[in-house]
PDB file of N, CA and C and ligand atoms in Angstrom:
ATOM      1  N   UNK S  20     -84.531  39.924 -43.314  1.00  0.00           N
ATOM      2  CA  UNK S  20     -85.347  39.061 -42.458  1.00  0.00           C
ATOM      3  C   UNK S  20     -86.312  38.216 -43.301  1.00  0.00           C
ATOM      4  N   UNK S  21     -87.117  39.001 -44.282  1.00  0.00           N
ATOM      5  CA  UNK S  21     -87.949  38.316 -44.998  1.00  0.00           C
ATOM      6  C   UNK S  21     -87.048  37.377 -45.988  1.00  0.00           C
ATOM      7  N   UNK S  22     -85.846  37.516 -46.693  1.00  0.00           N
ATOM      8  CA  UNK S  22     -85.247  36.800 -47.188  1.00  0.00           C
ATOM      9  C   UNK S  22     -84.913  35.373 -46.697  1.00  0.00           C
ATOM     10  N   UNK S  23     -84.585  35.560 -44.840  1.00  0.00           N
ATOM     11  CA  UNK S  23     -83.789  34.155 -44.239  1.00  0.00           C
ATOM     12  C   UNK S  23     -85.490  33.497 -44.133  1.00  0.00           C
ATOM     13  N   UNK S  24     -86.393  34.180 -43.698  1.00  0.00           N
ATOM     14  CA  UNK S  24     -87.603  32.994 -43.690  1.00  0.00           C
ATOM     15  C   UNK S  24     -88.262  32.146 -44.887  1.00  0.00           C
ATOM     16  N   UNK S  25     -87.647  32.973 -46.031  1.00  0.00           N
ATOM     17  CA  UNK S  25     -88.242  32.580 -47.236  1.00  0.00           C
ATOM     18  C   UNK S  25     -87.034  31.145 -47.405  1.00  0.00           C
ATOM     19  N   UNK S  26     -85.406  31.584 -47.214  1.00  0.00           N
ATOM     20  CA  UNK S  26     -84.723  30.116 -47.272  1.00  0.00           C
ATOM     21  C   UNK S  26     -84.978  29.478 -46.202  1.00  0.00           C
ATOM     22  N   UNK S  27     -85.373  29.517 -45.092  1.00  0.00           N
ATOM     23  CA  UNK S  27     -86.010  28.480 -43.942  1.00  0.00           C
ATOM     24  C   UNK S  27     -87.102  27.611 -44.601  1.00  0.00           C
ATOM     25  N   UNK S  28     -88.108  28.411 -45.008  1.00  0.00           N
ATOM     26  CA  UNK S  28     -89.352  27.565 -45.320  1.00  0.00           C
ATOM     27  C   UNK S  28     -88.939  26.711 -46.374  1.00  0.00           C
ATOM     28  N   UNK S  29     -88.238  27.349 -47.341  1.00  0.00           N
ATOM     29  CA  UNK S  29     -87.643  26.565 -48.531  1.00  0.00           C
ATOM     30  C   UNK S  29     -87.211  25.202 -48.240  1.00  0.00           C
ATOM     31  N   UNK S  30     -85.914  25.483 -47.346  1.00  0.00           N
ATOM     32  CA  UNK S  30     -85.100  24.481 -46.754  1.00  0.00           C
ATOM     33  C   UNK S  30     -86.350  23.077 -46.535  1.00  0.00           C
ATOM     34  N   UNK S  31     -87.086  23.477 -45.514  1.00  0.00           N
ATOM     35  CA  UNK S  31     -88.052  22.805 -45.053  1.00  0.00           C
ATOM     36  C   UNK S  31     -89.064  21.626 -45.975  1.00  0.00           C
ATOM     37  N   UNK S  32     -89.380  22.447 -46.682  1.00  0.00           N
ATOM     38  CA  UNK S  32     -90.094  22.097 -47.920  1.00  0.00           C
ATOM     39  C   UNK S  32     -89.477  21.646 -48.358  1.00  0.00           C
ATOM     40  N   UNK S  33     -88.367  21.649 -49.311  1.00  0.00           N
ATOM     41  CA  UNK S  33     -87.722  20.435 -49.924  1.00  0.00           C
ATOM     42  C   UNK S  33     -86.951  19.194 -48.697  1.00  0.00           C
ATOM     43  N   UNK S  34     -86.535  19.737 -47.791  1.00  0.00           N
ATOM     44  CA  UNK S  34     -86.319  17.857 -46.660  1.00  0.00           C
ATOM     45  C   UNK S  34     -87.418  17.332 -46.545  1.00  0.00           C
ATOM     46  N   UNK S  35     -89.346  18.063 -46.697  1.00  0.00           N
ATOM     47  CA  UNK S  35     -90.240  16.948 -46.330  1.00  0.00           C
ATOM     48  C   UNK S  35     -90.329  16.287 -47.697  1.00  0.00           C
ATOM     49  N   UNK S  36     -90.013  17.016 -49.336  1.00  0.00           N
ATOM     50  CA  UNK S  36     -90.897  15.787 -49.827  1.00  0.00           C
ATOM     51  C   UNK S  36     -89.166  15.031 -50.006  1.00  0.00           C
ATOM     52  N   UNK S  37     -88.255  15.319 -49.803  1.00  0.00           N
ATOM     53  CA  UNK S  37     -87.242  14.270 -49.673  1.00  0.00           C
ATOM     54  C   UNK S  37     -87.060  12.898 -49.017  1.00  0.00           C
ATOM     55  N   UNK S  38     -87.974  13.638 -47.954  1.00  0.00           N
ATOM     56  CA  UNK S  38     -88.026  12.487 -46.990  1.00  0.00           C
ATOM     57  C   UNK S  38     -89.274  11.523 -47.142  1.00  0.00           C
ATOM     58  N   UNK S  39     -90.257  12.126 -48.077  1.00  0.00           N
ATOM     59  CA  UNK S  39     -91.460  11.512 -48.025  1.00  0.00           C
ATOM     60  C   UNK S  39     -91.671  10.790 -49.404  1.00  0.00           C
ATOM     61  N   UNK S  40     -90.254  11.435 -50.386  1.00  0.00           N
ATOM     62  CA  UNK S  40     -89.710  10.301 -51.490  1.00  0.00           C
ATOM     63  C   UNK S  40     -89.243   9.240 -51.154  1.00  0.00           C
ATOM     64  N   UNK S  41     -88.594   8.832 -50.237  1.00  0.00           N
ATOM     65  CA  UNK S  41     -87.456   7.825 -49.831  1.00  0.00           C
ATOM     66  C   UNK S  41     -88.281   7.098 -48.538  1.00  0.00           C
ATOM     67  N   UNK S  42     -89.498   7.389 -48.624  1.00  0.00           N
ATOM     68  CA  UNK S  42     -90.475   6.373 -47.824  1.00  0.00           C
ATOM     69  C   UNK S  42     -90.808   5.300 -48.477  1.00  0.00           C
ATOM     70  N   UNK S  43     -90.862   3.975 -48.090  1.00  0.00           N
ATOM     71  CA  UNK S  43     -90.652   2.765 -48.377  1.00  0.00           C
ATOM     72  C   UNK S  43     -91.779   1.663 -48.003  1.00  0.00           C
ATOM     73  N   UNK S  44     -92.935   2.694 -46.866  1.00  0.00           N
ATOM     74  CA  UNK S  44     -94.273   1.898 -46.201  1.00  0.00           C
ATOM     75  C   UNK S  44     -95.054   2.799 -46.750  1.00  0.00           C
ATOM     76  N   UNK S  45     -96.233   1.837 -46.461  1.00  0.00           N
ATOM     77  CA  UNK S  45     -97.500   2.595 -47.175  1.00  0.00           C
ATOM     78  C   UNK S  45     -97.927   3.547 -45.895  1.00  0.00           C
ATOM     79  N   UNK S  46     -97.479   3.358 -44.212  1.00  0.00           N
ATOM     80  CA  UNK S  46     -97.464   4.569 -43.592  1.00  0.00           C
ATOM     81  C   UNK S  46     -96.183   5.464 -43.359  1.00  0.00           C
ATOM     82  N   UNK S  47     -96.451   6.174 -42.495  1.00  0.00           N
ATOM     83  CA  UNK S  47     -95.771   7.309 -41.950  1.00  0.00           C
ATOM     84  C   UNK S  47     -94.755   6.073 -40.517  1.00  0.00           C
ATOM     85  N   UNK S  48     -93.845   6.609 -40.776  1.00  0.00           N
ATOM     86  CA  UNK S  48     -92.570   6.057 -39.625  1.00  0.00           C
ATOM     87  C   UNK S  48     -93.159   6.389 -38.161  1.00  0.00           C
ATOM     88  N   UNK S  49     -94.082   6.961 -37.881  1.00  0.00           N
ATOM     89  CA  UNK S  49     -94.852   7.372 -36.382  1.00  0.00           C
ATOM     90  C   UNK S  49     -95.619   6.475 -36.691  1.00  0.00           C
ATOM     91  N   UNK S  50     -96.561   6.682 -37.583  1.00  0.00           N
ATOM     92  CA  UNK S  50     -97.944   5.237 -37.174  1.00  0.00           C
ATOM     93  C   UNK S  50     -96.823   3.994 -37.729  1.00  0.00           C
ATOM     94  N   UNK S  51     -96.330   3.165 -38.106  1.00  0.00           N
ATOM     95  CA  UNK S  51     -95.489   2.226 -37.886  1.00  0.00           C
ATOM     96  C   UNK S  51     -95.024   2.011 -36.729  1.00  0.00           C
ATOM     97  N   UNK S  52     -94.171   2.855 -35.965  1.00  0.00           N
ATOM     98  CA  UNK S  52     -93.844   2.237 -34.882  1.00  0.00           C
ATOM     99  C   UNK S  52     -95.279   2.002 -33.877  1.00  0.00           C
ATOM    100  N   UNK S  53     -96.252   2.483 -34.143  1.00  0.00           N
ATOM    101  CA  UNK S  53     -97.438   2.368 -33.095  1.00  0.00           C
ATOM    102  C   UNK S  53     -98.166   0.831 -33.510  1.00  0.00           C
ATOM    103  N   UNK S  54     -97.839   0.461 -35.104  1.00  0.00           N
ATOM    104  CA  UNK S  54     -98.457  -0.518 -35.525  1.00  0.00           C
ATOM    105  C   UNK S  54     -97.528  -1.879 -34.647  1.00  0.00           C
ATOM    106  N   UNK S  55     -96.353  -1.510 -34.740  1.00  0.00           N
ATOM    107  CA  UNK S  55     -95.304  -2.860 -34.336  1.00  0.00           C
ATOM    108  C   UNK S  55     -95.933  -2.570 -32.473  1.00  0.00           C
ATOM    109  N   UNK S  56     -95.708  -1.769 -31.905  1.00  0.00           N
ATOM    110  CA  UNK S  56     -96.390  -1.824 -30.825  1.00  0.00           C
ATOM    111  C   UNK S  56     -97.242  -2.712 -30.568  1.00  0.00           C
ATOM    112  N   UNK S  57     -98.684  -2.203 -30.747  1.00  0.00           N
ATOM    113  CA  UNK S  57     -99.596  -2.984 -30.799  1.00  0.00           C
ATOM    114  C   UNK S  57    -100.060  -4.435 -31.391  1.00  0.00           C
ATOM    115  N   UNK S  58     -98.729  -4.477 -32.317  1.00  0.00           N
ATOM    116  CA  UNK S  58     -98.808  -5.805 -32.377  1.00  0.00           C
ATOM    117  C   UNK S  58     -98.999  -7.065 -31.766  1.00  0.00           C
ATOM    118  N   UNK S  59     -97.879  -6.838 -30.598  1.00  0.00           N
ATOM    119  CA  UNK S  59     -97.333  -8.006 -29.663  1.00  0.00           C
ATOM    120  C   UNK S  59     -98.734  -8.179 -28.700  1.00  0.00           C
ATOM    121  N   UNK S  60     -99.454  -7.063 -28.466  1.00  0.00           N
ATOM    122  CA  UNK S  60    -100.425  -7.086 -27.765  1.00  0.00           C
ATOM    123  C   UNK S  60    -102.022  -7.804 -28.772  1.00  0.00           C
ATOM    124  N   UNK S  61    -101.798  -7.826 -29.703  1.00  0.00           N
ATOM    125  CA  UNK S  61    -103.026  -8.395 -30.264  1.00  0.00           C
ATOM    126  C   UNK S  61    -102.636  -9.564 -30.694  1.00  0.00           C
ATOM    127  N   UNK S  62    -101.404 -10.388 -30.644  1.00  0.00           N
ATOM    128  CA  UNK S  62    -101.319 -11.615 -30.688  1.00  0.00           C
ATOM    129  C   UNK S  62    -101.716 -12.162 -29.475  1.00  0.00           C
ATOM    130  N   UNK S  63    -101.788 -11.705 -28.733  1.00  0.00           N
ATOM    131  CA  UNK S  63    -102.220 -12.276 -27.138  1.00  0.00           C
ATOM    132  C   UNK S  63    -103.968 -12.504 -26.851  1.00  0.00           C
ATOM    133  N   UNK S  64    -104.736 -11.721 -27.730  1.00  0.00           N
ATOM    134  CA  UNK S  64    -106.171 -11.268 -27.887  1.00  0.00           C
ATOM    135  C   UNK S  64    -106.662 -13.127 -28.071  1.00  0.00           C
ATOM    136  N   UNK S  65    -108.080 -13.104 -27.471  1.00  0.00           N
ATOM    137  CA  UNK S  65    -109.008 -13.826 -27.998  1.00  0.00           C
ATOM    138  C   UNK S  65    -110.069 -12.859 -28.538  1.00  0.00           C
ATOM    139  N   UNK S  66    -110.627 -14.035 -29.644  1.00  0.00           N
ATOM    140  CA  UNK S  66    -111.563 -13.611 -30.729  1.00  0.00           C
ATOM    141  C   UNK S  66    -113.241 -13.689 -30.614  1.00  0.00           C
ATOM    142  N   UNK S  67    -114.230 -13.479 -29.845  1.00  0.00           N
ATOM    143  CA  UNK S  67    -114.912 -14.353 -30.534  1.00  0.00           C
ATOM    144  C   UNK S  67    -116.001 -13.357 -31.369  1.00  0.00           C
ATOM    145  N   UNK S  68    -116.510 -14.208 -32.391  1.00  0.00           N
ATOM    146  CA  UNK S  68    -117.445 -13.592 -33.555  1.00  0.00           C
ATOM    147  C   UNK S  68    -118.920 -13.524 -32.827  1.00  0.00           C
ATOM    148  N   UNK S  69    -119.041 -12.032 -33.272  1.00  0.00           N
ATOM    149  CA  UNK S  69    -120.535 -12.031 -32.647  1.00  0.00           C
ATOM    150  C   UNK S  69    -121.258 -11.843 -34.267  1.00  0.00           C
ATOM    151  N   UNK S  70    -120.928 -11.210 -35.264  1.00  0.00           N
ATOM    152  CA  UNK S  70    -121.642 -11.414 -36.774  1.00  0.00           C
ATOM    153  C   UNK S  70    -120.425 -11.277 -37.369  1.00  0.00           C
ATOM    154  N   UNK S  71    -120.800 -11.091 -39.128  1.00  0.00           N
ATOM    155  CA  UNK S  71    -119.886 -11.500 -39.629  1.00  0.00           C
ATOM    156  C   UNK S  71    -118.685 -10.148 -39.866  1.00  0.00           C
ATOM    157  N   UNK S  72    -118.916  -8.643 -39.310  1.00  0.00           N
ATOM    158  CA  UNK S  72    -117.995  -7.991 -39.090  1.00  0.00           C
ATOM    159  C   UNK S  72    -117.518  -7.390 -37.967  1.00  0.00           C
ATOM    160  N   UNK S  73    -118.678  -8.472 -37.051  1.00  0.00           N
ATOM    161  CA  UNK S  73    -118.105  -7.578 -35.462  1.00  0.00           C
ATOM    162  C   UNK S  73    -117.973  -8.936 -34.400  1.00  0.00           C
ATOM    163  N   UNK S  74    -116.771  -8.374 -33.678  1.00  0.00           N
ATOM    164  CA  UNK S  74    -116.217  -9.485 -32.850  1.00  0.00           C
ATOM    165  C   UNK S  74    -115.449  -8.807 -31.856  1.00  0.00           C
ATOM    166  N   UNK S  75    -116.204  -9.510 -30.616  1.00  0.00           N
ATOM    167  CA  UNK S  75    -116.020  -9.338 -28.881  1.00  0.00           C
ATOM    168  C   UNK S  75    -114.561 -10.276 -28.947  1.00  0.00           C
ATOM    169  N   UNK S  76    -113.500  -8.853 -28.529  1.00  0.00           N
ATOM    170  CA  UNK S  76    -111.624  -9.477 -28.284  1.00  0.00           C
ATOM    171  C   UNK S  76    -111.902  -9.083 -26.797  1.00  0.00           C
ATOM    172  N   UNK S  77    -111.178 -10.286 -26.015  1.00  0.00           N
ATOM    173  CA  UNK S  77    -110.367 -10.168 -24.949  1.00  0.00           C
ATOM    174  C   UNK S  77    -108.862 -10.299 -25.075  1.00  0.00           C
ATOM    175  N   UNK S  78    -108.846  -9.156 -24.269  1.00  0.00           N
ATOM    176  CA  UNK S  78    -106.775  -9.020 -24.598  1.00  0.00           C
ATOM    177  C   UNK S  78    -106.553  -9.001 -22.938  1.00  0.00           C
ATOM    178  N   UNK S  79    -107.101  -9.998 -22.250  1.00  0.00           N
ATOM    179  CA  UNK S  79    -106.779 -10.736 -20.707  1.00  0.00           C
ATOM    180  C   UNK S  79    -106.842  -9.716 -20.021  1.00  0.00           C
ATOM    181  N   UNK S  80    -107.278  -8.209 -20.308  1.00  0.00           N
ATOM    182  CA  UNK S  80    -107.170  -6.541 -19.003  1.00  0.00           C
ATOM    183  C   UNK S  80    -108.617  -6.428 -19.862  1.00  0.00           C
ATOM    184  N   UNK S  81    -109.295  -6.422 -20.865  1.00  0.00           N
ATOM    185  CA  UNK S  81    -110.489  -5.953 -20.966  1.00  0.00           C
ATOM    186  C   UNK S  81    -111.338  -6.711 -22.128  1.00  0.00           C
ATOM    187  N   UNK S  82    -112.839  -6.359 -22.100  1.00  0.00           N
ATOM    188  CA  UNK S  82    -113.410  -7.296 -23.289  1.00  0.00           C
ATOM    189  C   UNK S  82    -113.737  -5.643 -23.914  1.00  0.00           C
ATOM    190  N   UNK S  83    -113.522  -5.528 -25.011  1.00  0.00           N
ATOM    191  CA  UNK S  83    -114.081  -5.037 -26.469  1.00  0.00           C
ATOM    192  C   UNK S  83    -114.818  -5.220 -27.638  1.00  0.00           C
ATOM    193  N   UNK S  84    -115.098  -4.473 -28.205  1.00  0.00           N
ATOM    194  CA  UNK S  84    -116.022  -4.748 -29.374  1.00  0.00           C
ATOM    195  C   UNK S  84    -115.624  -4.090 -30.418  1.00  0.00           C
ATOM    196  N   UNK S  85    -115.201  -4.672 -31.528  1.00  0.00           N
ATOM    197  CA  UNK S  85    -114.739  -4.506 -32.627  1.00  0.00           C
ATOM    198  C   UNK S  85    -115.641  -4.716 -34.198  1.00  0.00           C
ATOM    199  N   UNK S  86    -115.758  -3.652 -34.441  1.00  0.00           N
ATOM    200  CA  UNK S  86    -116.306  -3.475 -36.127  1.00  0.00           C
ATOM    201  C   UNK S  86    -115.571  -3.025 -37.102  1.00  0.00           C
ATOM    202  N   UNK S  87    -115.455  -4.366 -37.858  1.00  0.00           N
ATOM    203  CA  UNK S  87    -114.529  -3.930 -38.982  1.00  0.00           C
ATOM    204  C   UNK S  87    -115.349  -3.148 -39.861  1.00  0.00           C
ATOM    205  N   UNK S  88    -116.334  -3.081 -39.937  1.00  0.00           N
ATOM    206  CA  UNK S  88    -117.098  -2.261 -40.998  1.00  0.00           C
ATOM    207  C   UNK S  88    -117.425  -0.629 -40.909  1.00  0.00           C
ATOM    208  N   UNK S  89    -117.723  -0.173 -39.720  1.00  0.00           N
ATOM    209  CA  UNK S  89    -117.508   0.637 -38.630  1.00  0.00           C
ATOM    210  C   UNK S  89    -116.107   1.690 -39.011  1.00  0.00           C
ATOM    211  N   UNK S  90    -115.031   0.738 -38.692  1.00  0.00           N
ATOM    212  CA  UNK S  90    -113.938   1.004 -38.507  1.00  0.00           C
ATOM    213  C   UNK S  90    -113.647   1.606 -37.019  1.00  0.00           C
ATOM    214  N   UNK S  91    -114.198   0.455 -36.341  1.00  0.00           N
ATOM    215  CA  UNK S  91    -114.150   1.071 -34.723  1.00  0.00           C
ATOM    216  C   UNK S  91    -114.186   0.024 -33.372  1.00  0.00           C
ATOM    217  N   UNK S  92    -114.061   0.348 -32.354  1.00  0.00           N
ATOM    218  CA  UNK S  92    -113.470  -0.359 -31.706  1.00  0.00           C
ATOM    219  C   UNK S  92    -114.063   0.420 -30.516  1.00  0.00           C
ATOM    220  N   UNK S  93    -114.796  -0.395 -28.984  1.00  0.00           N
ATOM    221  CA  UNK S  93    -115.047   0.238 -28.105  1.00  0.00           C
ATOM    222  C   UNK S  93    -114.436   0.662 -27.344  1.00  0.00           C
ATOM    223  N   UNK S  94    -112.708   0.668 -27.142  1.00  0.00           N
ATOM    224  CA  UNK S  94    -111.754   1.096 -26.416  1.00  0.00           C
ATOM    225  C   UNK S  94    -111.572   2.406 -26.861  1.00  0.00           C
ATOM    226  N   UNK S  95    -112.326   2.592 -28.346  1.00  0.00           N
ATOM    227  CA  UNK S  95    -112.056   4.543 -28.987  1.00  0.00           C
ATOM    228  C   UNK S  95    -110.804   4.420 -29.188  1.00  0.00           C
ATOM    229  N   UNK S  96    -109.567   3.864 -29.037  1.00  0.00           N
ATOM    230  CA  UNK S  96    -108.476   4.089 -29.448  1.00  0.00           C
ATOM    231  C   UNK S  96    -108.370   4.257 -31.263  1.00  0.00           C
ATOM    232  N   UNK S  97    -108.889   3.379 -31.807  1.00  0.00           N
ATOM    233  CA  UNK S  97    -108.768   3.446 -33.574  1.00  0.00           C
ATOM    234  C   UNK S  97    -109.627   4.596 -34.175  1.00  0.00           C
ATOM    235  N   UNK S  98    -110.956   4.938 -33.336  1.00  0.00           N
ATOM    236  CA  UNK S  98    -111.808   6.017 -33.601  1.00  0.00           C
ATOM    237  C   UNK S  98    -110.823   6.984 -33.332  1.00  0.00           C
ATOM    238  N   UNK S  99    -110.155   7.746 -32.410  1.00  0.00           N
ATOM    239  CA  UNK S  99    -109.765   8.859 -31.815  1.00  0.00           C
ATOM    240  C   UNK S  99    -108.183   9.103 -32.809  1.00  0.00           C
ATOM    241  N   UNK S 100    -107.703   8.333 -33.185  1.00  0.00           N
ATOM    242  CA  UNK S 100    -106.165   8.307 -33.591  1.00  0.00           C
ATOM    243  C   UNK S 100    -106.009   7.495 -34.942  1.00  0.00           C
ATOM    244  N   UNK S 101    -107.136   7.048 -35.754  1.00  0.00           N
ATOM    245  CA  UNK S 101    -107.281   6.362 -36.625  1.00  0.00           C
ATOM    246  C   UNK S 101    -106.242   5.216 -37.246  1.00  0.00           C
ATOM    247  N   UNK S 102    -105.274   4.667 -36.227  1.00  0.00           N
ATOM    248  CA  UNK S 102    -104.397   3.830 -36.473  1.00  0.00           C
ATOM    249  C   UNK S 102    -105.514   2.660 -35.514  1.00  0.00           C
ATOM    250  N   UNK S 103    -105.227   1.392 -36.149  1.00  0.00           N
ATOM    251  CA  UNK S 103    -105.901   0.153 -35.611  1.00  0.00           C
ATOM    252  C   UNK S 103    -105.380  -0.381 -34.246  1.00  0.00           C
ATOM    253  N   UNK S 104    -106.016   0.054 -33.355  1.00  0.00           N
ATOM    254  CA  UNK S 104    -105.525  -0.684 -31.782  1.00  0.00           C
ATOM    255  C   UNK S 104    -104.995  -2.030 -32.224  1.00  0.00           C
ATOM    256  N   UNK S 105    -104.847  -2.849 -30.893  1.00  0.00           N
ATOM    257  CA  UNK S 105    -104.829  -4.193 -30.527  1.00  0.00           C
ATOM    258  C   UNK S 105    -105.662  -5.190 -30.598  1.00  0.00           C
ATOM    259  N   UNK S 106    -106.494  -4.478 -30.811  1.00  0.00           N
ATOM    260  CA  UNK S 106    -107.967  -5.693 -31.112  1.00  0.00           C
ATOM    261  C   UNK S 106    -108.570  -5.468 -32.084  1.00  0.00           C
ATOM    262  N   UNK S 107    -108.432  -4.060 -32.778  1.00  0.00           N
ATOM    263  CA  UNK S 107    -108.657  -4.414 -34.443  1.00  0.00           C
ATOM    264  C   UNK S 107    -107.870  -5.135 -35.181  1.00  0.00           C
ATOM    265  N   UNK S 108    -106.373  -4.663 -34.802  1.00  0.00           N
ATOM    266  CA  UNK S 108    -105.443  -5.768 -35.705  1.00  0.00           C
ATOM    267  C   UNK S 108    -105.653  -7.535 -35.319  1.00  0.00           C
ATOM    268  N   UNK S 109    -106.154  -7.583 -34.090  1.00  0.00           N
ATOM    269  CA  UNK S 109    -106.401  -8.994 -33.848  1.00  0.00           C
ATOM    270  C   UNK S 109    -107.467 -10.014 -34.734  1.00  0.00           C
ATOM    271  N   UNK S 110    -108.526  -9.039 -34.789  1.00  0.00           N
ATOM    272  CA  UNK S 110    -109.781  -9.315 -35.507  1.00  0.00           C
ATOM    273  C   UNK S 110    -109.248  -9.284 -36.921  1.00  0.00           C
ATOM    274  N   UNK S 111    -108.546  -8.142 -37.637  1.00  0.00           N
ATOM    275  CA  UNK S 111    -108.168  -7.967 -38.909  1.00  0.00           C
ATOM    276  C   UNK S 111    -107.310  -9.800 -39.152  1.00  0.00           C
ATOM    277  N   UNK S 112    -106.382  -9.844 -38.424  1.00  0.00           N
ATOM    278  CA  UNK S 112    -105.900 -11.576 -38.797  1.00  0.00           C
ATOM    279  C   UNK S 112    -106.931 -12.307 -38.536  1.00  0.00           C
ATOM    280  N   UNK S 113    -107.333 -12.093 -37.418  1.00  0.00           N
ATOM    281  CA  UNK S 113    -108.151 -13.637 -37.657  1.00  0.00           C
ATOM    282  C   UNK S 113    -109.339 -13.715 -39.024  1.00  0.00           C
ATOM    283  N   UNK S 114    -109.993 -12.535 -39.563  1.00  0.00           N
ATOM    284  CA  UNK S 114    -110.140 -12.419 -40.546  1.00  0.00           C
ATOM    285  C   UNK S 114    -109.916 -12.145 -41.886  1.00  0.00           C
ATOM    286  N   UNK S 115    -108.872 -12.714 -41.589  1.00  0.00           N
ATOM    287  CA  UNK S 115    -108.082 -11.677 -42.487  1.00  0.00           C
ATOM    288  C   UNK S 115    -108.574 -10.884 -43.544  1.00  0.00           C
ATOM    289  N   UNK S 116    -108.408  -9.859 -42.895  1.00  0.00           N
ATOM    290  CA  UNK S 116    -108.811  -8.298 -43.732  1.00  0.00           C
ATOM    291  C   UNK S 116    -107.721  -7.271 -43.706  1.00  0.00           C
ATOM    292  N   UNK S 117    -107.515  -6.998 -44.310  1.00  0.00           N
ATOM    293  CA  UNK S 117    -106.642  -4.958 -44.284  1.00  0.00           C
ATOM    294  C   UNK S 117    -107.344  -4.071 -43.781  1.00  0.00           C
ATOM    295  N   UNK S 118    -106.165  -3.107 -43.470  1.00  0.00           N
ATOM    296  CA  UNK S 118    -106.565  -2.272 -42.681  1.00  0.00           C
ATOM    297  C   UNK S 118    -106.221  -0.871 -43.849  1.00  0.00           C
ATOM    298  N   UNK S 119    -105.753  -1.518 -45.265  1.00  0.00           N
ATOM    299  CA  UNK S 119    -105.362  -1.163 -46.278  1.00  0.00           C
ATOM    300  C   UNK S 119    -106.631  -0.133 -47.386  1.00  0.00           C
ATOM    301  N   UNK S 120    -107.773  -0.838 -47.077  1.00  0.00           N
ATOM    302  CA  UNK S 120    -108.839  -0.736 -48.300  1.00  0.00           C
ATOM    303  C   UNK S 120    -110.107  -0.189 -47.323  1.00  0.00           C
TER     304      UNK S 120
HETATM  305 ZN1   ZN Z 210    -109.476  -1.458 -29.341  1.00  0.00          ZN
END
């Protein structure tokens, strides 16, 4: 018994860093697909600048407040799940900044 869990875990352990060799983005294949998501929705966003790192987005269902400095967003979505909503990535282009550094 203790033998088959020791080749289970094994097994395991070598498919993650296999798989985490042959990764090709600077994220994880889960936050990627959440990034392409939210994409389509923050091209739709208006911008406007309230200083020079925080800016009130309307995405036409709500107004928000976005700090790039912060790293936060009043919808809590980027706080709670640390991937950039729809209106950080909106703000991130129009300023262009990363979400990288
Ligand atoms: Zn947001």
């Amino acid at each position: 018994m203790a033998e088959f869990i020791r080749d289970m875990l094994q097994m395991w352990f070598y498919n993650r860093r296999t798989n985490a060799r042959e990764m090709s983005t600077y994220l994880t294949t889960f936050a990627d697909e959440h990034i392409k998501d939210r994409t389509e929705t923050a091209h739709r966003c208006e911008i406007h600048p309230i200083h020079f790192n925080t800016f009130k987005v309307d995405d036409k269902w709500k107004e928000t407040t976005v700090d790039l400095d912060e790293r936060s967003c009043s919808c809590r979505q980027w706080d709670l799940d640390e991937l950039p909503c729809s209106h950080a990535m909106a703000v991130a282009r129009y300023a262009s900044r990363s979400f990288n550094s």
